[in-house]
């Protein structure tokens, strides 16, 4: 009884520890002046209007973040799905090496990967191009859908595949009617993970954008020259809302316990 109460109390303290900074940032966005104060002075929603309507620089950065995140997530799925499928189906040395190479950028320190990409895009002539920014985030975050899709493929009961093959189904039919439907939730989870991390990523984008365009993270960094402003807090709230929406979608359409390793923990 005492042990259970201690655990509950500890979890409450952890929740408060996490929630307090978020609350401070959210309330700071309500300041009526140009300084980010807490508690807020002259509370108003004017900074939200500035972010989404009156200041094009913020709205443009938001549009850039959305375009880059959605494009990088789509490309990551298109690239990693064949890699994960080939590794699951054949499990050859080549497929393992290919999967390792696809996941390698995520394991590197972001600043190392960002500097390397800046040299690469400079040599090719694409530094500062939004397309190279999309490709950079695709390479950086491809490991996420690679993992989620691989988990989905491993969850398929191969007896279903054998039964379909016995009944005369072709490999394409099996892929379309059995494999793709059973892995769709894992594919969507990988897509959502790339979206939210791309939206938050700063270091790699800082190097590859070369100040030619700005995402929300870069715009917040640029705005620091003018001090901490309430509009920056609105950007932080935007990050929070995107994260809540994305992870809610992952929990709704994906197998979140399996992705987080809960099923494996219960087996162990």
Short mmCIF file of C-alpha atoms in Angstrom, two decimals:
data_model
loop_
_atom_site.label_atom_id
_atom_site.label_comp_id
_atom_site.label_asym_id
_atom_site.label_seq_id
_atom_site.Cartn_x
_atom_site.Cartn_y
_atom_site.Cartn_z
CA UNK A 1 0.00 0.00 0.00
CA UNK A 2 2.77 2.41 0.99
CA UNK A 3 4.80 1.39 -2.05
CA UNK A 4 1.87 2.06 -4.38
CA UNK A 5 1.25 5.47 -2.79
CA UNK A 6 4.95 6.32 -3.16
CA UNK A 7 4.84 5.43 -6.87
CA UNK A 8 1.74 7.53 -7.42
CA UNK A 9 3.27 10.48 -5.58
CA UNK A 10 6.46 10.18 -7.62
CA UNK A 11 4.49 10.15 -10.87
CA UNK A 12 2.56 13.24 -9.78
CA UNK A 13 5.82 15.06 -9.05
CA UNK A 14 7.18 14.05 -12.47
CA UNK A 15 4.01 15.33 -14.14
CA UNK A 16 4.28 18.67 -12.31
CA UNK A 17 7.98 18.93 -13.19
CA UNK A 18 7.17 18.47 -16.88
CA UNK A 19 4.01 20.60 -16.90
CA UNK A 20 5.36 23.70 -15.13
CA UNK A 21 7.78 24.86 -17.87
CA UNK A 22 5.09 24.25 -20.49
CA UNK A 23 2.62 26.32 -18.48
CA UNK A 24 5.13 29.17 -18.13
CA UNK A 25 5.77 29.24 -21.89
CA UNK A 26 2.06 29.09 -22.74
CA UNK A 27 1.17 31.93 -20.38
CA UNK A 28 4.14 34.01 -21.55
CA UNK A 29 2.59 34.07 -25.02
CA UNK A 30 -0.26 36.18 -23.58
CA UNK A 31 1.92 39.21 -22.82
CA UNK A 32 0.56 42.41 -24.30
CA UNK A 33 4.00 43.99 -24.64
CA UNK A 34 7.06 42.93 -26.63
CA UNK A 35 8.79 41.20 -23.70
CA UNK A 36 8.20 37.61 -22.63
CA UNK A 37 7.32 38.04 -18.96
CA UNK A 38 5.84 35.70 -16.38
CA UNK A 39 3.26 36.22 -15.05
CA UNK A 40 2.05 37.92 -18.26
CA UNK A 41 1.32 41.63 -18.28
CA UNK A 42 -1.75 43.03 -20.06
CA UNK A 43 -2.90 39.54 -21.22
CA UNK A 44 -3.96 39.43 -24.85
CA UNK A 45 -4.17 37.03 -27.80
CA UNK A 46 -2.50 39.60 -30.03
CA UNK A 47 0.75 37.63 -30.30
CA UNK A 48 -1.17 34.70 -31.80
CA UNK A 49 -2.62 37.08 -34.40
CA UNK A 50 0.90 38.35 -35.11
CA UNK A 51 2.21 34.82 -35.56
CA UNK A 52 -0.53 33.56 -37.87
CA UNK A 53 -1.66 36.78 -39.60
CA UNK A 54 0.25 40.03 -39.13
CA UNK A 55 3.89 38.96 -39.40
CA UNK A 56 4.57 37.15 -42.71
CA UNK A 57 8.01 36.03 -41.56
CA UNK A 58 6.44 33.72 -38.95
CA UNK A 59 3.71 32.46 -41.26
CA UNK A 60 6.27 31.72 -43.99
CA UNK A 61 8.46 29.84 -41.55
CA UNK A 62 5.44 27.79 -40.46
CA UNK A 63 4.60 26.96 -44.08
CA UNK A 64 8.22 25.94 -44.69
CA UNK A 65 8.20 23.69 -41.63
CA UNK A 66 4.98 21.99 -42.73
CA UNK A 67 6.17 21.48 -46.33
CA UNK A 68 9.55 20.10 -45.25
CA UNK A 69 8.07 17.82 -42.56
CA UNK A 70 5.36 16.31 -44.78
CA UNK A 71 7.68 15.94 -47.78
CA UNK A 72 10.48 14.38 -45.75
CA UNK A 73 8.04 11.96 -44.10
CA UNK A 74 6.60 10.89 -47.45
CA UNK A 75 10.03 10.35 -49.00
CA UNK A 76 11.23 8.48 -45.92
CA UNK A 77 8.31 6.05 -46.21
CA UNK A 78 8.86 5.53 -49.94
CA UNK A 79 12.57 4.84 -49.40
CA UNK A 80 12.48 2.70 -46.27
CA UNK A 81 9.48 0.51 -47.09
CA UNK A 82 11.33 -1.47 -49.83
CA UNK A 83 14.41 -1.69 -47.60
CA UNK A 84 12.46 -3.05 -44.63
CA UNK A 85 10.48 -5.42 -46.86
CA UNK A 86 13.61 -6.78 -48.54
CA UNK A 87 15.30 -7.36 -45.19
CA UNK A 88 12.21 -9.11 -43.78
CA UNK A 89 11.67 -11.26 -46.87
CA UNK A 90 15.24 -12.23 -47.80
CA UNK A 91 17.38 -11.34 -44.75
CA UNK A 92 20.54 -11.28 -46.85
CA UNK A 93 23.81 -9.59 -45.96
CA UNK A 94 23.11 -6.92 -48.58
CA UNK A 95 19.68 -6.14 -47.12
CA UNK A 96 21.18 -5.86 -43.63
CA UNK A 97 23.92 -3.51 -44.83
CA UNK A 98 21.37 -1.40 -46.70
CA UNK A 99 19.16 -1.15 -43.61
CA UNK A 100 22.19 -0.21 -41.47
CA UNK A 101 23.18 2.54 -43.91
CA UNK A 102 19.62 3.91 -43.91
CA UNK A 103 19.64 4.13 -40.12
CA UNK A 104 23.20 5.44 -39.75
CA UNK A 105 22.49 9.20 -40.07
CA UNK A 106 20.10 9.09 -37.10
CA UNK A 107 22.87 7.59 -34.96
CA UNK A 108 25.36 10.33 -35.82
CA UNK A 109 25.57 13.55 -33.77
CA UNK A 110 23.30 16.05 -35.60
CA UNK A 111 26.02 18.68 -35.79
CA UNK A 112 28.40 16.22 -37.48
CA UNK A 113 25.71 15.18 -39.96
CA UNK A 114 24.72 18.80 -40.56
CA UNK A 115 28.29 19.94 -41.27
CA UNK A 116 28.81 17.00 -43.61
CA UNK A 117 25.63 17.80 -45.51
CA UNK A 118 26.54 21.47 -45.81
CA UNK A 119 29.83 20.48 -47.51
CA UNK A 120 27.98 18.01 -49.76
CA UNK A 121 25.29 20.46 -50.86
CA UNK A 122 27.88 23.22 -51.36
CA UNK A 123 29.88 20.93 -53.63
CA UNK A 124 26.78 19.94 -55.61
CA UNK A 125 25.44 23.49 -55.69
CA UNK A 126 22.24 22.89 -53.74
CA UNK A 127 23.04 24.60 -50.44
CA UNK A 128 20.16 26.82 -49.35
CA UNK A 129 17.63 25.05 -51.57
CA UNK A 130 14.46 23.81 -49.88
CA UNK A 131 14.64 20.54 -51.80
CA UNK A 132 18.01 19.80 -50.22
CA UNK A 133 16.49 20.61 -46.84
CA UNK A 134 13.77 18.03 -47.49
CA UNK A 135 16.34 15.45 -48.62
CA UNK A 136 18.48 16.20 -45.55
CA UNK A 137 15.61 15.55 -43.15
CA UNK A 138 14.65 12.45 -45.12
CA UNK A 139 18.16 11.04 -44.69
CA UNK A 140 18.33 12.07 -41.04
CA UNK A 141 14.98 10.61 -39.98
CA UNK A 142 14.62 7.58 -42.28
CA UNK A 143 15.58 5.31 -39.39
CA UNK A 144 12.23 5.96 -37.70
CA UNK A 145 9.90 4.52 -40.36
CA UNK A 146 12.49 1.82 -41.05
CA UNK A 147 12.08 0.63 -37.47
CA UNK A 148 8.28 0.94 -37.29
CA UNK A 149 7.75 -0.79 -40.65
CA UNK A 150 10.16 -3.57 -39.67
CA UNK A 151 8.20 -4.10 -36.45
CA UNK A 152 4.99 -4.27 -38.45
CA UNK A 153 6.41 -6.81 -40.89
CA UNK A 154 7.70 -8.97 -38.05
CA UNK A 155 4.23 -9.03 -36.50
CA UNK A 156 2.73 -10.71 -39.57
CA UNK A 157 1.82 -14.37 -39.10
CA UNK A 158 3.63 -16.15 -41.91
CA UNK A 159 0.99 -18.88 -41.81
CA UNK A 160 -1.32 -16.39 -43.50
CA UNK A 161 1.18 -15.96 -46.31
CA UNK A 162 1.60 -19.71 -46.73
CA UNK A 163 -2.16 -20.18 -46.83
CA UNK A 164 -2.55 -17.47 -49.48
CA UNK A 165 0.26 -18.97 -51.58
CA UNK A 166 -1.31 -22.43 -51.29
CA UNK A 167 -4.57 -21.03 -52.64
CA UNK A 168 -2.74 -19.67 -55.69
CA UNK A 169 -2.27 -16.01 -54.71
CA UNK A 170 0.61 -14.32 -56.48
CA UNK A 171 3.34 -12.45 -54.62
CA UNK A 172 1.80 -9.13 -55.67
CA UNK A 173 -1.63 -10.19 -54.44
CA UNK A 174 -0.21 -11.28 -51.09
CA UNK A 175 1.59 -7.96 -50.74
CA UNK A 176 -1.53 -5.97 -51.61
CA UNK A 177 -4.12 -7.94 -49.63
CA UNK A 178 -2.20 -9.20 -46.59
CA UNK A 179 1.11 -7.45 -46.00
CA UNK A 180 0.20 -3.84 -46.75
CA UNK A 181 -3.07 -3.81 -44.72
CA UNK A 182 -1.40 -5.43 -41.70
CA UNK A 183 1.51 -2.99 -41.74
CA UNK A 184 -0.44 0.18 -42.56
CA UNK A 185 -0.67 1.34 -38.94
CA UNK A 186 3.10 0.90 -38.51
CA UNK A 187 3.74 2.79 -41.74
CA UNK A 188 1.54 5.66 -40.56
CA UNK A 189 3.33 5.67 -37.20
CA UNK A 190 6.69 6.03 -38.95
CA UNK A 191 5.25 8.84 -41.06
CA UNK A 192 3.96 10.69 -37.99
CA UNK A 193 7.26 10.28 -36.12
CA UNK A 194 9.19 11.83 -39.02
CA UNK A 195 6.70 14.71 -39.23
CA UNK A 196 7.01 15.70 -35.58
CA UNK A 197 10.81 15.34 -35.39
CA UNK A 198 11.31 17.19 -38.67
CA UNK A 199 9.08 19.98 -37.40
CA UNK A 200 11.22 20.31 -34.25
CA UNK A 201 14.67 19.76 -35.80
CA UNK A 202 17.06 22.71 -35.78
CA UNK A 203 20.75 21.78 -36.08
CA UNK A 204 20.80 20.08 -39.51
CA UNK A 205 18.38 22.64 -40.96
CA UNK A 206 20.58 25.45 -39.67
CA UNK A 207 23.51 24.18 -41.76
CA UNK A 208 21.67 23.21 -44.95
CA UNK A 209 19.33 26.22 -45.21
CA UNK A 210 22.26 28.68 -45.31
CA UNK A 211 19.88 31.46 -44.19
CA UNK A 212 18.03 31.24 -47.55
CA UNK A 213 14.80 30.25 -45.81
CA UNK A 214 13.65 29.63 -42.28
CA UNK A 215 11.59 27.03 -40.49
CA UNK A 216 9.88 27.88 -37.21
CA UNK A 217 12.88 26.64 -35.21
CA UNK A 218 15.26 28.76 -37.27
CA UNK A 219 12.99 31.79 -37.02
CA UNK A 220 12.90 31.46 -33.24
CA UNK A 221 16.70 31.37 -33.25
CA UNK A 222 16.88 34.41 -35.53
CA UNK A 223 14.41 36.29 -33.33
CA UNK A 224 16.64 35.86 -30.28
CA UNK A 225 18.66 38.82 -31.56
CA UNK A 226 15.73 41.00 -30.49
CA UNK A 227 15.40 39.29 -27.11
CA UNK A 228 12.76 36.91 -25.83
CA UNK A 229 9.43 37.95 -27.31
CA UNK A 230 5.92 36.54 -26.73
CA UNK A 231 5.68 35.61 -30.41
CA UNK A 232 8.48 33.11 -29.85
CA UNK A 233 6.33 31.51 -27.16
CA UNK A 234 3.54 31.14 -29.72
CA UNK A 235 6.01 29.21 -31.88
CA UNK A 236 6.76 26.94 -28.92
CA UNK A 237 3.02 26.39 -28.41
CA UNK A 238 2.76 25.46 -32.09
CA UNK A 239 5.41 22.78 -31.51
CA UNK A 240 3.43 21.49 -28.55
CA UNK A 241 0.16 21.34 -30.50
CA UNK A 242 1.81 19.53 -33.43
CA UNK A 243 3.35 16.98 -31.05
CA UNK A 244 0.03 16.35 -29.30
CA UNK A 245 -1.80 15.89 -32.60
CA UNK A 246 0.84 13.62 -34.11
CA UNK A 247 1.26 11.37 -31.09
CA UNK A 248 -2.51 11.21 -30.64
CA UNK A 249 -2.80 10.02 -34.24
CA UNK A 250 -0.04 7.48 -33.59
CA UNK A 251 -1.86 6.20 -30.51
CA UNK A 252 -5.15 6.08 -32.44
CA UNK A 253 -4.00 4.40 -35.65
CA UNK A 254 -0.75 2.72 -34.61
CA UNK A 255 0.21 -0.09 -32.28
CA UNK A 256 1.78 2.21 -29.72
CA UNK A 257 2.42 -0.42 -26.99
CA UNK A 258 4.31 -2.61 -29.45
CA UNK A 259 6.25 0.35 -30.86
CA UNK A 260 7.27 1.39 -27.34
CA UNK A 261 8.35 -2.16 -26.49
CA UNK A 262 5.58 -2.85 -23.98
CA UNK A 263 4.67 -6.18 -25.54
CA UNK A 264 8.25 -7.36 -25.41
CA UNK A 265 8.54 -6.22 -21.79
CA UNK A 266 5.51 -8.32 -20.84
CA UNK A 267 7.03 -11.36 -22.58
CA UNK A 268 10.30 -10.91 -20.71
#
